[in-house]
CSV table of C-alpha atoms in Angstrom, one decimal:
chain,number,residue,atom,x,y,z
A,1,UNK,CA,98.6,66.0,33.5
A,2,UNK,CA,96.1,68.5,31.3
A,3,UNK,CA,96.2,69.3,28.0
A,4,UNK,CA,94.6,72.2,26.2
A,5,UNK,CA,93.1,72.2,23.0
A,6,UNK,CA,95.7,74.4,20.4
A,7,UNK,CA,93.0,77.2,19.9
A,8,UNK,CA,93.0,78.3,15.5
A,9,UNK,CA,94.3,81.4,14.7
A,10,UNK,CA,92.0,84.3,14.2
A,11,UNK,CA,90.1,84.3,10.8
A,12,UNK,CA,91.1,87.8,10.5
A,13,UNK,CA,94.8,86.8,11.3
A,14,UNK,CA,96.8,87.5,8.3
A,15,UNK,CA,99.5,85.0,7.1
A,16,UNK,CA,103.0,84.8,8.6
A,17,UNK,CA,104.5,85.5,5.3
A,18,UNK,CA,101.9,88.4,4.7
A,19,UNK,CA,103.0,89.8,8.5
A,20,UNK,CA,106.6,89.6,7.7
A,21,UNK,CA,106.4,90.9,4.3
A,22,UNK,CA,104.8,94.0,5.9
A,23,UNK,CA,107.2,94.7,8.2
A,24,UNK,CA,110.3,94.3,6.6
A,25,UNK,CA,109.4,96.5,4.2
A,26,UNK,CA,108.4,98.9,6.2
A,27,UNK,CA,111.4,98.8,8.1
A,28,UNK,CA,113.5,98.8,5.0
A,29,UNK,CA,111.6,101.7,3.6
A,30,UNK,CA,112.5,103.6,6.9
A,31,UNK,CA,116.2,102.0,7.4
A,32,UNK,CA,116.7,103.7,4.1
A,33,UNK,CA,114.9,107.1,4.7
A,34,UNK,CA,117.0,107.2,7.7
A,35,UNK,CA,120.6,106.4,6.3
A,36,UNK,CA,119.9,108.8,3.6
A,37,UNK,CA,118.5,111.6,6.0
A,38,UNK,CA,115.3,112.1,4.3
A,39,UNK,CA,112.8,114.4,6.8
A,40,UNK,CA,109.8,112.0,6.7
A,41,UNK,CA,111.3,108.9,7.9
A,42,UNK,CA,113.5,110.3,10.1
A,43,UNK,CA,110.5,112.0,11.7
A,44,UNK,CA,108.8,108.8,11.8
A,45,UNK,CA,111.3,106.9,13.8
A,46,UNK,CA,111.7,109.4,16.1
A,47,UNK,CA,107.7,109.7,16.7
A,48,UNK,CA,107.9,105.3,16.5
A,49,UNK,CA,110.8,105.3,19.0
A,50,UNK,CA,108.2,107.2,21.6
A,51,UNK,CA,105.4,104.4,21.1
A,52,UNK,CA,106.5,101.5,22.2
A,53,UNK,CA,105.5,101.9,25.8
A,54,UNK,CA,102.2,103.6,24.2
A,55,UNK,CA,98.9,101.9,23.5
A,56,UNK,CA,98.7,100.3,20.1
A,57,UNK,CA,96.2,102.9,18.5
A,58,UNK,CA,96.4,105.6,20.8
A,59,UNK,CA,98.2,107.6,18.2
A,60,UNK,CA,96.7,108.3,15.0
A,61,UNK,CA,99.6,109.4,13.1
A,62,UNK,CA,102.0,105.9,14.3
A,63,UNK,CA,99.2,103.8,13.4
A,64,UNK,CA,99.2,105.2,10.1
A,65,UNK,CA,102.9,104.9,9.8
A,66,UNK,CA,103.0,101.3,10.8
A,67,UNK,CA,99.6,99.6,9.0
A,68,UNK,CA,99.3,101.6,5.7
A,69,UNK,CA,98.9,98.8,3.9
A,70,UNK,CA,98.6,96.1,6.5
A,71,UNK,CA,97.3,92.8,5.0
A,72,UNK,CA,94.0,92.7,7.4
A,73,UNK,CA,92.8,95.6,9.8
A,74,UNK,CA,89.3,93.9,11.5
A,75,UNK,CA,86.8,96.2,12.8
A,76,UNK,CA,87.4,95.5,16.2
A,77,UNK,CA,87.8,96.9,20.3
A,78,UNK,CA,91.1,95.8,20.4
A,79,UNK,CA,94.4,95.5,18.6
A,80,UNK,CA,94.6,92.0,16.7
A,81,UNK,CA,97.6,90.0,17.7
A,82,UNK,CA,99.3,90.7,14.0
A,83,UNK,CA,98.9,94.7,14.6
A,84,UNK,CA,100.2,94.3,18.0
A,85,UNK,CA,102.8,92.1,16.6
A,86,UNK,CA,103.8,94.6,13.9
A,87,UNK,CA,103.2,97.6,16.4
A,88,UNK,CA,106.0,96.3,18.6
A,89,UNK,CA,108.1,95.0,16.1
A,90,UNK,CA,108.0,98.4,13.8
A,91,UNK,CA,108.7,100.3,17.6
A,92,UNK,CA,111.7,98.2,18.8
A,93,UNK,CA,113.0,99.0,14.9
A,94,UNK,CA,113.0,102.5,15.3
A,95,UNK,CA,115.2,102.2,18.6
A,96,UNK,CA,117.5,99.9,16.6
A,97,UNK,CA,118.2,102.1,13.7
A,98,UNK,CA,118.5,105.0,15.8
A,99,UNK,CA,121.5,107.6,14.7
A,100,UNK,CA,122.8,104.6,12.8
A,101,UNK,CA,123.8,105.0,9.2
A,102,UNK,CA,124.1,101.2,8.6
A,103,UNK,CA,121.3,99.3,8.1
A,104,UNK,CA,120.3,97.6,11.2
A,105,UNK,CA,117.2,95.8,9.7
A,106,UNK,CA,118.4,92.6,8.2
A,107,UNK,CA,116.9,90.1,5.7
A,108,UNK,CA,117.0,85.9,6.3
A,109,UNK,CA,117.4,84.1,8.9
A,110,UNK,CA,121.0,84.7,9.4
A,111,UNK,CA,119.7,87.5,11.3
A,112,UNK,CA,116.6,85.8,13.5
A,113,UNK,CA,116.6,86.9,17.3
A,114,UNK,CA,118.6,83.8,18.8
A,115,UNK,CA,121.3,84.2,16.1
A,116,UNK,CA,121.7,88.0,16.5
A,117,UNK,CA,122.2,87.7,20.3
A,118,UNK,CA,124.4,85.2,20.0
A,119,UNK,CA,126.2,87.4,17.5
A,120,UNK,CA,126.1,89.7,20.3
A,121,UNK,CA,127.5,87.1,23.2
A,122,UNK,CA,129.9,85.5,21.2
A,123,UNK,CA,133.1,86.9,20.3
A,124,UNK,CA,134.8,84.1,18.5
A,125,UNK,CA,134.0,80.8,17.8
A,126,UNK,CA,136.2,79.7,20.6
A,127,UNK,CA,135.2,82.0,22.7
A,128,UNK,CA,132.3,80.9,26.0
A,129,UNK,CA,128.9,83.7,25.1
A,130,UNK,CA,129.5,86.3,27.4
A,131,UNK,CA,127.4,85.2,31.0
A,132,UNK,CA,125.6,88.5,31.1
A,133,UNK,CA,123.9,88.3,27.5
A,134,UNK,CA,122.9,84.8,27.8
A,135,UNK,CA,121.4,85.9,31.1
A,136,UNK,CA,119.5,88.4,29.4
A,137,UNK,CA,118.5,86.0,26.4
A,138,UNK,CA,117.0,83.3,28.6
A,139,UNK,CA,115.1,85.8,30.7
A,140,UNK,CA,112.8,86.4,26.8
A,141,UNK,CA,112.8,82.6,26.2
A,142,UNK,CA,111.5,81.5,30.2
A,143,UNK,CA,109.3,85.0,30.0
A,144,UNK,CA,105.2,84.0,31.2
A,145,UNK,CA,104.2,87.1,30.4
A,146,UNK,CA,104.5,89.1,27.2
A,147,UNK,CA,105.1,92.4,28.2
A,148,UNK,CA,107.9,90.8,30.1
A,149,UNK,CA,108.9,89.6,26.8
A,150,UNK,CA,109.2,93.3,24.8
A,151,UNK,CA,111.0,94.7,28.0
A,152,UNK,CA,113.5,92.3,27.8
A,153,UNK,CA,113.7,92.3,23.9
A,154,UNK,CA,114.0,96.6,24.1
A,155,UNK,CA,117.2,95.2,26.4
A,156,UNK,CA,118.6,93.5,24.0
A,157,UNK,CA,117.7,95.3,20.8
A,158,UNK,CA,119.6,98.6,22.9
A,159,UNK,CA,122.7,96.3,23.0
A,160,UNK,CA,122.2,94.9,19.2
A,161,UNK,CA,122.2,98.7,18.5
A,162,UNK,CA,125.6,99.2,20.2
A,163,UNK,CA,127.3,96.6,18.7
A,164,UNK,CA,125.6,97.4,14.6
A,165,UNK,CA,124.5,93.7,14.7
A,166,UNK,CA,121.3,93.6,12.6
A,167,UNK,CA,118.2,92.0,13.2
A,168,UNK,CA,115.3,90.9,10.6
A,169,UNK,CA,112.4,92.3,12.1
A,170,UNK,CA,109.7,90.6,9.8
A,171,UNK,CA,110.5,87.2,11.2
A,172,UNK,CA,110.8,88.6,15.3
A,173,UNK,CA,107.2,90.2,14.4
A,174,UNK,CA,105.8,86.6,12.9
A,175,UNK,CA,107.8,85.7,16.3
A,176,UNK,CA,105.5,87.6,18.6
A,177,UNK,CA,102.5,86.6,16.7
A,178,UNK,CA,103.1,83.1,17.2
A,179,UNK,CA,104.0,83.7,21.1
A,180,UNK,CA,100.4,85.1,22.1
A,181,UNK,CA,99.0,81.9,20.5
A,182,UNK,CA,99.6,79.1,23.4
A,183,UNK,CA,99.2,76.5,21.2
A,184,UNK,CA,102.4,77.9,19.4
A,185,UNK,CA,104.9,80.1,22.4
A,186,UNK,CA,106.9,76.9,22.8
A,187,UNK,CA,107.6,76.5,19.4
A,188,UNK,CA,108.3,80.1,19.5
A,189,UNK,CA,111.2,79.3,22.5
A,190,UNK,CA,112.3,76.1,21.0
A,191,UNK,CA,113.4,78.4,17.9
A,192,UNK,CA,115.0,80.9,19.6
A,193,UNK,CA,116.7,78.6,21.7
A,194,UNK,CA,117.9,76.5,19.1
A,195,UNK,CA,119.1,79.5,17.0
A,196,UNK,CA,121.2,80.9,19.9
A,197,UNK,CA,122.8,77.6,19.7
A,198,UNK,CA,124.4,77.7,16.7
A,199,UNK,CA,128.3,79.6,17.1
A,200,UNK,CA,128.2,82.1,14.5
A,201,UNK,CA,131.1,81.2,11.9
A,202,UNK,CA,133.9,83.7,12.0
A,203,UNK,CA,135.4,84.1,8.7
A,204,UNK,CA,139.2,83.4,8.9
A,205,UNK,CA,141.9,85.5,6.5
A,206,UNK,CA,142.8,84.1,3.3
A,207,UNK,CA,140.0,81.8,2.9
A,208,UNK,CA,136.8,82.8,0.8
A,209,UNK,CA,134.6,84.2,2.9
A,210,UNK,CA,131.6,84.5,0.4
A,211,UNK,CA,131.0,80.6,0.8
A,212,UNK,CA,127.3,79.9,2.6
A,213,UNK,CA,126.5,79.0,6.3
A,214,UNK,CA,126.4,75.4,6.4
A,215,UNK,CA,123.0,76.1,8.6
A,216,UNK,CA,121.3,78.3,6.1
A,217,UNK,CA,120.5,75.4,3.6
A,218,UNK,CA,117.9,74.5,6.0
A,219,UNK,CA,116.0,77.5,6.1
């Protein structure tokens, strides 16, 4: 059996918290512009919503939507993988929030990937996750390839838009970071996998419903 040595993230890499921070507040900034029908950020989504299967830094104008303000922008040939992780993450928003006047951007880890789509598959906690969405889930988790990866996550974000079940898009970006590190995909699967596990609680009438999800104290 071979091992690899984990390679260090980029020097130039900014932090997870930094790459989050970014792009949730971009997306809120947008979510917001969008549910109150301001011009600008409706124009942006729409002009977002056309990028995703365009090169990161092909269009000027996106580029300056998404990384106005990014935490590190190096002087180099190629995307970084925190721009391409915020570039894909900002681009799969703009699908999600589409002619939605809720917000569809969601803070905490109540709304991670594995727990939105099983949000999605699950109707009750009773209920067996519908066949067809954990089909669709494990074909992002067992993915080699990451462009497989944000195929099958514009899938599933379509079907998360359908159904108004948000999605916090800081943590999938700090997600996709950590994937195109090798030292760090499985870790990356492990999470999702383990998220999707937990039935999401369905509140039952006549009982407080404000009190917390016994799984959030360990976030």
């Amino acid at each position: 059996m071979t091992t690899s040595t984990p390679e260090p993230a980029p020097p130039d890499a900014p932090s997870q918290t930094e790459l989050a921070a970014h792009v949730a507040k971009l997306a809120g900034r947008l979510q917001h512009g969008a549910i109150t029908n301001l011009a600008g950020p409706v124009a942006d989504l729409a002009r977002l919503r056309r990028s995703l299967d365009a090169a990161a830094g092909s269009d000027p104008v996106v580029w300056r939507i998404i990384f106005a303000g990014f935490p590190e922008q190096p002087d180099e040939p190629l995307p970084s993988r925190g721009e391409y992780a915020a570039y894909l993450s900002v681009c799969l928003f703009a699908i999600h929030q589409q002619s939605k006047n809720t917000q569809m951007h969601g803070g905490g880890r109540t709304h991670c990937l594995g727990r939105a789509i099983r949000q999605l598959a699950q109707s009750g906690t009773d209920a067996e996750p519908d066949g067809a969405i954990v089909k669709r889930f494990n074909a992002v988790v067992t993915a080699d390839d990451f462009n497989e990866v944000i195929h099958h996550l514009r899938s599933l974000v379509g079907l998360l838009r359908v159904s108004s079940i948000p999605l916090d898009y800081g943590l999938l970006a700090d997600d996709l970071y950590q994937w195109q590190l090798s030292s760090k995909r499985s870790g990356v699967r492990l999470r999702w996998s383990r998220d999707f596990s937990r039935v999401p609680r369905v509140p039952k009438t006549g009982l407080n419903t404000d009190s917390p999800d016994p799984d959030s104290t360990n976030d």
